[in-house]
Short mmCIF file of C-alpha atoms and ligand atoms in Angstrom, two decimals:
data_model
loop_
_atom_site.label_atom_id
_atom_site.label_comp_id
_atom_site.label_asym_id
_atom_site.label_seq_id
_atom_site.Cartn_x
_atom_site.Cartn_y
_atom_site.Cartn_z
CA MET A 1131 6.10 26.86 -40.83
CA ILE A 1132 9.72 26.47 -41.95
CA PRO A 1133 9.99 29.00 -44.83
CA TYR A 1134 11.79 28.19 -48.07
CA GLY A 1135 14.08 31.19 -47.65
CA ARG A 1136 14.76 33.78 -45.01
CA GLN A 1137 17.11 36.71 -44.42
CA ASP A 1138 19.73 36.67 -41.66
CA ILE A 1139 19.96 39.94 -39.72
CA ILE A 1140 22.45 40.41 -36.87
CA GLN A 1141 23.21 43.30 -34.52
CA ALA A 1142 26.01 44.59 -36.80
CA ASP A 1143 23.42 45.07 -39.59
CA ILE A 1144 21.11 46.98 -37.27
CA ASP A 1145 23.98 49.16 -36.00
CA ALA A 1146 25.04 49.96 -39.57
CA ILE A 1147 21.53 51.14 -40.45
CA VAL A 1148 21.12 53.16 -37.24
CA ASP A 1149 24.44 54.90 -37.93
CA VAL A 1150 23.12 56.00 -41.33
CA LEU A 1151 19.85 57.21 -39.78
CA ARG A 1152 21.86 59.47 -37.49
CA SER A 1153 24.07 60.73 -40.34
CA ASP A 1154 23.51 63.59 -42.80
CA PHE A 1155 22.55 61.45 -45.77
CA LEU A 1156 19.69 59.00 -46.13
CA THR A 1157 20.20 58.95 -49.88
CA GLN A 1158 22.98 60.02 -52.27
CA GLY A 1159 25.69 59.92 -49.60
CA PRO A 1160 28.86 57.86 -49.15
CA GLN A 1161 27.37 54.39 -48.46
CA VAL A 1162 26.21 53.57 -51.98
CA PRO A 1163 29.64 54.22 -53.57
CA LEU A 1164 31.26 52.20 -50.75
CA PHE A 1165 28.90 49.28 -51.37
CA GLU A 1166 29.57 49.51 -55.11
CA GLN A 1167 33.33 49.46 -54.53
CA LYS A 1168 33.02 46.48 -52.19
CA LEU A 1169 30.95 44.54 -54.74
CA ALA A 1170 33.31 45.40 -57.60
CA ASP A 1171 36.37 44.35 -55.56
CA TYR A 1172 34.69 41.14 -54.43
CA CYS A 1173 33.72 40.12 -57.95
CA GLY A 1174 36.77 41.44 -59.74
CA ALA A 1175 34.65 43.67 -61.96
CA LYS A 1176 35.51 47.23 -62.90
CA HIS A 1177 32.13 48.77 -62.00
CA ALA A 1178 29.07 48.10 -59.87
CA VAL A 1179 25.98 50.29 -60.33
CA ALA A 1180 23.72 49.83 -57.29
CA VAL A 1181 19.98 50.32 -57.81
CA ASN A 1182 16.69 49.73 -56.01
CA SER A 1183 16.11 46.20 -57.41
CA ALA A 1184 17.49 43.59 -59.78
CA THR A 1185 14.49 44.34 -61.99
CA SER A 1186 15.70 47.95 -62.33
CA ALA A 1187 19.25 46.71 -62.99
CA LEU A 1188 17.97 44.45 -65.81
CA HIS A 1189 16.02 47.37 -67.29
CA LEU A 1190 19.03 49.72 -67.17
CA ALA A 1191 21.31 47.05 -68.63
CA CYS A 1192 18.93 46.55 -71.57
CA LEU A 1193 18.67 50.30 -72.18
CA ALA A 1194 22.43 50.83 -71.92
CA LEU A 1195 22.97 48.04 -74.46
CA GLY A 1196 20.61 49.85 -76.81
CA LEU A 1197 17.66 47.43 -76.76
CA GLY A 1198 14.64 48.99 -78.47
CA PRO A 1199 11.57 48.29 -80.59
CA ASP A 1200 12.26 45.76 -83.39
CA ASP A 1201 14.94 44.08 -81.25
CA TRP A 1202 14.68 40.66 -79.64
CA LEU A 1203 15.66 39.59 -76.14
CA TRP A 1204 15.91 35.86 -75.40
CA THR A 1205 15.99 34.24 -71.97
CA SER A 1206 15.11 31.01 -70.18
CA PRO A 1207 11.44 30.17 -69.57
CA ILE A 1208 12.40 28.92 -66.08
CA THR A 1209 13.08 32.21 -64.35
CA PHE A 1210 11.37 34.99 -62.48
CA VAL A 1211 9.29 37.11 -64.89
CA ALA A 1212 11.66 40.08 -64.48
CA SER A 1213 14.34 38.40 -66.67
CA ALA A 1214 11.93 38.63 -69.62
CA ASN A 1215 9.94 41.74 -68.71
CA CYS A 1216 13.05 43.94 -68.97
CA GLY A 1217 12.93 43.39 -72.74
CA LEU A 1218 9.27 44.43 -72.92
CA TYR A 1219 10.02 47.62 -70.91
CA CYS A 1220 12.26 48.67 -73.82
CA GLY A 1221 9.60 47.93 -76.41
CA ALA A 1222 11.55 44.89 -77.64
CA ARG A 1223 10.11 41.45 -78.34
CA VAL A 1224 10.87 38.52 -76.06
CA ASP A 1225 11.46 34.86 -76.86
CA PHE A 1226 12.70 31.89 -74.86
CA VAL A 1227 15.26 29.09 -75.19
CA ASP A 1228 14.35 25.77 -73.58
CA ILE A 1229 16.29 24.50 -70.57
CA ASN A 1230 18.80 21.69 -70.23
CA PRO A 1231 17.02 18.89 -68.30
CA ARG A 1232 19.99 18.33 -65.98
CA THR A 1233 21.12 21.88 -65.14
CA TYR A 1234 17.68 23.54 -65.53
CA ASN A 1235 19.55 26.44 -67.14
CA LEU A 1236 19.11 27.76 -70.68
CA CYS A 1237 20.51 25.01 -72.93
CA PRO A 1238 23.44 26.18 -75.13
CA ARG A 1239 22.63 23.55 -77.78
CA ALA A 1240 19.00 24.67 -77.98
CA LEU A 1241 20.31 28.24 -78.15
CA GLU A 1242 22.61 27.39 -81.06
CA GLN A 1243 19.80 25.67 -82.99
CA LYS A 1244 17.47 28.60 -82.44
CA LEU A 1245 20.17 31.11 -83.48
CA ILE A 1246 20.83 29.26 -86.73
CA VAL A 1247 17.14 29.46 -87.62
CA ALA A 1248 16.88 33.09 -86.45
CA GLU A 1249 19.87 34.07 -88.58
CA ARG A 1250 18.20 32.60 -91.67
CA GLU A 1251 14.99 34.49 -90.85
CA GLY A 1252 16.79 37.76 -90.02
CA ARG A 1253 15.58 37.98 -86.44
CA LEU A 1254 18.68 37.36 -84.34
CA PRO A 1255 18.42 38.55 -80.71
CA LYS A 1256 20.22 41.69 -79.62
CA ILE A 1257 20.47 40.42 -76.03
CA VAL A 1258 20.45 36.96 -74.43
CA VAL A 1259 19.84 36.75 -70.67
CA PRO A 1260 21.22 33.51 -69.18
CA VAL A 1261 19.88 32.95 -65.65
CA HIS A 1262 22.02 31.07 -63.12
CA LEU A 1263 19.05 29.16 -61.74
CA CYS A 1264 19.35 28.25 -58.05
CA GLY A 1265 22.88 29.73 -58.20
CA GLU A 1266 24.29 27.02 -60.53
CA PRO A 1267 26.23 28.86 -63.24
CA CYS A 1268 25.14 28.58 -66.87
CA ASP A 1269 27.61 27.25 -69.42
CA MET A 1270 28.97 30.76 -70.01
CA ARG A 1271 31.87 29.72 -72.26
CA ALA A 1272 29.49 28.08 -74.70
CA ILE A 1273 27.05 31.01 -74.59
CA TYR A 1274 29.90 33.50 -75.01
CA ALA A 1275 31.22 31.59 -78.05
CA LEU A 1276 27.74 31.83 -79.59
CA ALA A 1277 27.66 35.58 -78.80
CA GLN A 1278 30.91 36.00 -80.74
CA ARG A 1279 29.54 34.00 -83.67
CA PHE A 1280 26.06 35.56 -83.85
CA GLY A 1281 26.77 39.03 -82.46
CA PHE A 1282 24.45 39.32 -79.46
CA LYS A 1283 25.08 40.92 -76.06
CA ILE A 1284 24.90 38.98 -72.78
CA ILE A 1285 23.27 40.05 -69.50
CA GLU A 1286 23.79 37.41 -66.80
CA ASP A 1287 20.83 37.32 -64.43
CA ALA A 1288 22.82 36.26 -61.36
CA SER A 1289 20.05 37.11 -58.89
CA HIS A 1290 20.60 33.64 -57.37
CA ALA A 1291 24.34 33.51 -57.64
CA VAL A 1292 26.23 36.23 -55.72
CA GLY A 1293 29.09 34.52 -53.88
CA GLY A 1294 29.25 31.71 -56.44
CA LYS A 1295 32.05 30.89 -58.88
CA TYR A 1296 32.15 29.90 -62.54
CA ARG A 1297 35.24 27.77 -63.25
CA GLY A 1298 37.06 29.17 -60.23
CA GLU A 1299 36.26 32.84 -60.85
CA PRO A 1300 33.63 34.96 -59.09
CA ILE A 1301 30.26 35.30 -60.77
CA GLY A 1302 29.93 39.01 -61.50
CA ASN A 1303 33.40 39.48 -62.98
CA CYS A 1304 31.70 39.68 -66.41
CA ARG A 1305 34.42 37.68 -68.16
CA TYR A 1306 31.74 36.17 -70.42
CA SER A 1307 29.12 38.92 -70.38
CA ASP A 1308 28.50 42.62 -70.88
CA VAL A 1309 26.58 43.05 -67.62
CA THR A 1310 25.85 40.82 -64.62
CA VAL A 1311 22.88 41.55 -62.37
CA PHE A 1312 22.47 40.62 -58.68
CA SER A 1313 19.34 40.86 -56.51
CA PHE A 1314 19.36 41.70 -52.81
CA HIS A 1315 15.73 40.88 -52.08
CA PRO A 1316 15.39 39.31 -48.59
CA VAL A 1317 15.03 35.74 -49.87
CA LYS A 1318 18.25 36.02 -51.89
CA ILE A 1319 21.79 35.30 -50.65
CA ILE A 1320 22.50 38.72 -49.11
CA THR A 1321 19.90 41.43 -48.68
CA THR A 1322 19.41 45.19 -48.75
CA ALA A 1323 15.61 44.71 -48.20
CA GLU A 1324 15.00 45.73 -51.81
CA GLY A 1325 17.97 46.29 -54.05
CA GLY A 1326 20.15 45.11 -56.87
CA THR A 1327 23.21 45.92 -58.86
CA ALA A 1328 24.58 45.82 -62.39
CA MET A 1329 28.23 44.76 -62.67
CA THR A 1330 30.24 45.61 -65.78
CA ASN A 1331 33.80 46.09 -67.03
CA ASP A 1332 32.69 48.61 -69.67
CA ASP A 1333 33.16 52.27 -68.67
CA ALA A 1334 30.55 53.58 -71.11
CA LEU A 1335 27.89 51.06 -70.00
CA ALA A 1336 28.52 51.88 -66.33
CA GLU A 1337 28.27 55.61 -67.01
CA ARG A 1338 25.04 55.19 -68.96
CA MET A 1339 23.40 52.97 -66.32
CA ALA A 1340 24.40 55.46 -63.58
CA LEU A 1341 22.89 58.32 -65.61
CA LEU A 1342 19.62 56.48 -66.28
CA ARG A 1343 19.24 55.40 -62.64
CA SER A 1344 18.80 59.07 -61.70
CA HIS A 1345 16.49 60.72 -64.27
CA GLY A 1346 19.13 61.08 -66.98
CA ILE A 1347 20.41 64.12 -65.09
CA THR A 1348 24.08 65.05 -64.87
CA ARG A 1349 26.33 67.75 -63.43
CA ASP A 1350 29.44 66.24 -65.03
CA PRO A 1351 31.24 69.02 -66.98
CA ALA A 1352 32.32 66.38 -69.52
CA CYS A 1353 28.66 65.52 -70.32
CA ILE A 1354 26.79 68.82 -70.23
CA ASN A 1355 25.94 70.63 -73.47
CA ARG A 1356 25.72 74.28 -72.44
CA GLU A 1357 27.77 76.76 -70.48
CA PRO A 1358 26.47 76.47 -66.83
CA ASP A 1359 23.98 79.22 -65.87
CA GLY A 1360 25.49 79.13 -62.38
CA PRO A 1361 26.73 76.81 -59.62
CA TRP A 1362 23.27 75.16 -59.34
CA TYR A 1363 23.37 74.02 -62.94
CA TYR A 1364 22.46 70.51 -64.06
CA GLU A 1365 21.21 69.06 -67.32
CA GLN A 1366 18.81 66.34 -68.28
CA ILE A 1367 20.47 64.70 -71.26
CA ASP A 1368 18.39 61.50 -71.46
CA LEU A 1369 15.10 60.10 -70.15
CA GLY A 1370 15.97 58.21 -66.97
CA PHE A 1371 14.21 56.97 -63.85
CA ASN A 1372 14.50 57.12 -60.10
CA TYR A 1373 16.08 53.70 -59.56
CA ARG A 1374 18.47 54.84 -56.82
CA MET A 1375 19.43 52.70 -53.84
CA THR A 1376 19.18 54.44 -50.44
CA GLU A 1377 22.04 54.86 -47.96
CA LEU A 1378 20.20 52.61 -45.49
CA GLN A 1379 20.07 49.80 -48.04
CA ALA A 1380 23.72 50.21 -49.02
CA ALA A 1381 24.83 50.18 -45.37
CA LEU A 1382 22.90 46.94 -44.84
CA GLY A 1383 24.48 45.50 -47.98
CA ILE A 1384 28.00 46.41 -46.84
CA SER A 1385 27.36 44.76 -43.48
CA GLN A 1386 25.83 41.64 -45.08
CA MET A 1387 28.78 41.25 -47.46
CA ASP A 1388 31.06 40.51 -44.51
CA ARG A 1389 29.15 37.24 -44.14
CA LEU A 1390 28.60 36.43 -47.82
CA ASP A 1391 31.24 33.67 -48.03
CA ASN A 1392 30.00 32.10 -44.80
CA TYR A 1393 26.43 32.19 -46.05
CA VAL A 1394 27.27 30.36 -49.26
CA ALA A 1395 29.46 27.84 -47.40
CA ARG A 1396 26.55 27.12 -45.04
CA ARG A 1397 24.24 26.65 -48.04
CA HIS A 1398 26.69 24.05 -49.37
CA GLU A 1399 26.70 22.20 -46.03
CA LEU A 1400 22.92 22.13 -46.05
CA ALA A 1401 22.82 20.94 -49.68
CA CYS A 1402 25.20 18.07 -48.88
CA ARG A 1403 23.03 17.08 -45.91
CA TYR A 1404 19.95 17.09 -48.13
CA ASP A 1405 21.74 15.11 -50.85
CA ALA A 1406 22.55 12.38 -48.32
CA LEU A 1407 19.18 12.32 -46.57
CA LEU A 1408 17.15 12.24 -49.80
CA ALA A 1409 19.29 9.61 -51.54
CA GLY A 1410 16.76 6.82 -51.00
CA LEU A 1411 13.70 8.78 -52.12
CA PRO A 1412 12.15 8.91 -55.60
CA VAL A 1413 13.48 12.43 -56.22
CA THR A 1414 16.25 13.94 -58.34
CA THR A 1415 18.51 16.11 -56.20
CA PRO A 1416 20.18 19.20 -57.72
CA TRP A 1417 23.10 18.68 -60.08
CA ARG A 1418 26.21 20.74 -59.43
CA HIS A 1419 29.12 21.05 -61.85
CA VAL A 1420 32.40 19.98 -60.22
CA ASP A 1421 34.30 22.94 -61.71
CA ASN A 1422 31.77 25.49 -60.43
CA TYR A 1423 30.69 26.74 -57.03
CA SER A 1424 26.95 27.35 -56.93
CA GLY A 1425 25.51 30.25 -54.95
CA LEU A 1426 22.86 27.69 -53.90
CA HIS A 1427 20.12 30.24 -53.53
CA LEU A 1428 17.62 27.41 -53.97
CA TYR A 1429 17.57 23.65 -53.43
CA VAL A 1430 15.16 22.31 -56.04
CA ILE A 1431 14.23 18.64 -56.20
CA ARG A 1432 12.32 16.96 -59.01
CA LEU A 1433 9.85 14.24 -58.07
CA GLN A 1434 10.19 10.92 -59.85
CA LEU A 1435 6.84 9.55 -58.79
CA PRO A 1436 5.87 6.11 -60.02
CA GLY A 1437 2.62 6.30 -61.97
CA GLY A 1438 -0.35 6.10 -59.67
CA ALA A 1439 -1.54 7.56 -56.42
CA ARG A 1440 0.65 10.52 -55.49
CA THR A 1441 0.82 13.58 -57.70
CA HIS A 1442 3.24 16.51 -57.65
CA ARG A 1443 0.46 18.64 -56.22
CA ASN A 1444 -0.37 16.04 -53.51
CA VAL A 1445 3.26 16.00 -52.38
CA PHE A 1446 3.47 19.79 -52.38
CA GLU A 1447 0.26 20.11 -50.36
CA SER A 1448 1.31 17.39 -47.94
CA LEU A 1449 4.59 19.24 -47.26
CA ARG A 1450 2.76 22.51 -46.62
CA GLU A 1451 0.34 20.68 -44.29
CA GLN A 1452 3.35 19.30 -42.42
CA GLY A 1453 4.62 22.85 -41.84
CA ILE A 1454 7.24 22.91 -44.57
CA GLY A 1455 7.03 26.16 -46.54
CA VAL A 1456 7.99 24.66 -49.87
CA ASN A 1457 7.70 26.73 -53.03
CA LEU A 1458 8.01 26.30 -56.79
CA HIS A 1459 10.60 28.22 -58.81
CA TYR A 1460 9.25 28.89 -61.36
CA ILE A 1461 6.06 28.74 -63.36
CA PRO A 1462 7.44 28.89 -66.94
CA VAL A 1463 7.21 32.52 -68.04
CA HIS A 1464 5.69 31.64 -71.42
CA ILE A 1465 2.74 30.02 -69.58
CA GLN A 1466 1.84 33.30 -67.83
CA PRO A 1467 -1.39 34.79 -69.21
CA TYR A 1468 0.41 38.02 -70.17
CA TYR A 1469 2.84 36.01 -72.33
CA GLN A 1470 0.14 33.68 -73.67
CA ALA A 1471 -1.61 36.82 -74.94
CA MET A 1472 1.56 37.50 -76.99
CA GLY A 1473 1.14 34.12 -78.70
CA PHE A 1474 3.13 31.67 -76.59
CA ARG A 1475 1.50 28.28 -76.00
CA ALA A 1476 1.79 25.34 -73.65
CA GLY A 1477 4.08 22.87 -75.42
CA ASP A 1478 6.42 25.55 -76.81
CA PHE A 1479 9.23 24.67 -74.36
CA PRO A 1480 8.73 21.04 -73.33
CA GLU A 1481 11.76 20.61 -71.03
CA ALA A 1482 10.71 23.70 -69.07
CA GLU A 1483 7.18 22.36 -68.78
CA ARG A 1484 8.39 18.90 -67.66
CA TYR A 1485 10.50 20.61 -65.01
CA TYR A 1486 7.50 22.63 -63.84
CA ALA A 1487 5.47 19.44 -63.44
CA GLU A 1488 8.04 17.93 -61.04
CA ALA A 1489 9.97 20.69 -59.24
CA ILE A 1490 9.72 21.66 -55.58
CA SER A 1491 12.00 24.13 -53.75
CA LEU A 1492 12.88 22.87 -50.28
CA PRO A 1493 13.80 25.27 -47.44
CA MET A 1494 17.35 26.62 -47.95
CA TYR A 1495 18.83 29.51 -45.97
CA PRO A 1496 21.80 29.88 -43.62
CA GLY A 1497 19.66 29.98 -40.47
CA LEU A 1498 18.08 26.58 -41.25
CA SER A 1499 19.18 24.22 -38.46
CA ASP A 1500 20.22 20.58 -38.91
CA VAL A 1501 17.18 19.53 -36.89
CA GLN A 1502 14.87 21.54 -39.15
CA LEU A 1503 16.55 20.11 -42.24
CA GLN A 1504 16.00 16.58 -40.94
CA SER A 1505 12.34 17.35 -40.33
CA VAL A 1506 12.07 18.56 -43.95
CA ALA A 1507 13.62 15.31 -45.22
CA LYS A 1508 11.30 13.25 -43.00
CA ALA A 1509 8.23 15.18 -44.14
CA LEU A 1510 9.24 14.69 -47.77
CA GLY A 1511 9.72 10.97 -47.17
CA SER A 1512 6.23 10.62 -45.78
CA ALA A 1513 4.77 12.83 -48.53
CA VAL A 1514 6.22 10.76 -51.39
CA LEU A 1515 6.01 7.30 -49.87
CA THR A 1516 2.60 7.25 -48.15
C1 PLP B 1712 14.53 37.85 -57.60
C2 PLP B 1712 14.83 37.76 -59.04
C3 PLP B 1712 14.75 38.87 -59.90
C4 PLP B 1712 14.23 40.19 -59.46
O1 PLP B 1712 14.87 40.68 -58.34
P1 PLP B 1712 14.31 42.00 -57.60
O2 PLP B 1712 15.51 42.48 -56.85
O3 PLP B 1712 13.21 41.52 -56.71
O4 PLP B 1712 13.84 42.94 -58.62
C5 PLP B 1712 15.11 38.72 -61.22
N1 PLP B 1712 15.53 37.55 -61.70
C6 PLP B 1712 15.60 36.45 -60.91
C7 PLP B 1712 16.09 35.17 -61.51
C8 PLP B 1712 15.24 36.52 -59.57
O5 PLP B 1712 15.26 35.43 -58.82
#
């Protein structure tokens, strides 16, 4: 089976991890700050706060931005559930903004319409989470302009987009957001096995996320309330979590970052090959904005099947039977039973639901060979045409 995504691990990665295993620190040593510095430099952001997953980073970002009960968080229905769940963790309510049918990202015009209504009804969101689906950047200028007008905060869920650029600048520089989150899960662009980070240019947000990632405990003389009882002294000044990244993970991340640009370049080569090979088939290939540089975490096609024999499900099953490990990103979050129980219904976000009825993620990862890619295209051809 050709998987839809797969990590790339080389000897340098293994050596980096073994070096840490032989060192004094498996956690809370020098590797995590080094990884954070490398990420911040790469993106041109002031701070990176490394944590044990993007889900944790989203949670900390919401908390640091003060999200709580009675607040609203809005995101796209076409995303991994974590982009929405982070709001629920804080006791806030979650709502969605339908996608643009070409970019598959949260639609700025739909966002504006929904904000106008929400303003009238006194339920404006505190946070909006645009998701750079497949690595293609959202229209951040438009979303940022709406944030200025309506007064919400922005967390970019860039789990698919590390190594990408928005209008010539690195995703993660937070020019149009308060916080940007990356994921380093093995299917993503670079990996730390599990892991994630929150990027920000705001000193106070960075400090707060770092505090909450480790139990809300500090030894910083500037933060503690009482005279130290002795050299062992620390204080818990907030209710935090254990969301720390290990030294092993950070060392892997540092090593992987050396190949980040090559990985994304290879993804672009593969995408161009797919675009050419699929041109004659009844499918819509991914749209990419000429001024942006997608991270290309995923290559999602939409089937344009003529009415009749073949269904989306038939094509998907046929590809799996032919050894192609296709997947579907994502089931709209508002369709999930947990969200339906909160009152969402099928039909609430029609563009997202149309997308879900047609989308298939084809294999896309740097180790995918040209021969394998051709076999995917051939299998797709036979799945849609026979
Ligand atoms: C993978 C992913 C996450 C969660 O990442 P973890 O590191 O697994 O917690 C969140 N949002 C999106 C869009 C993702 O693809």
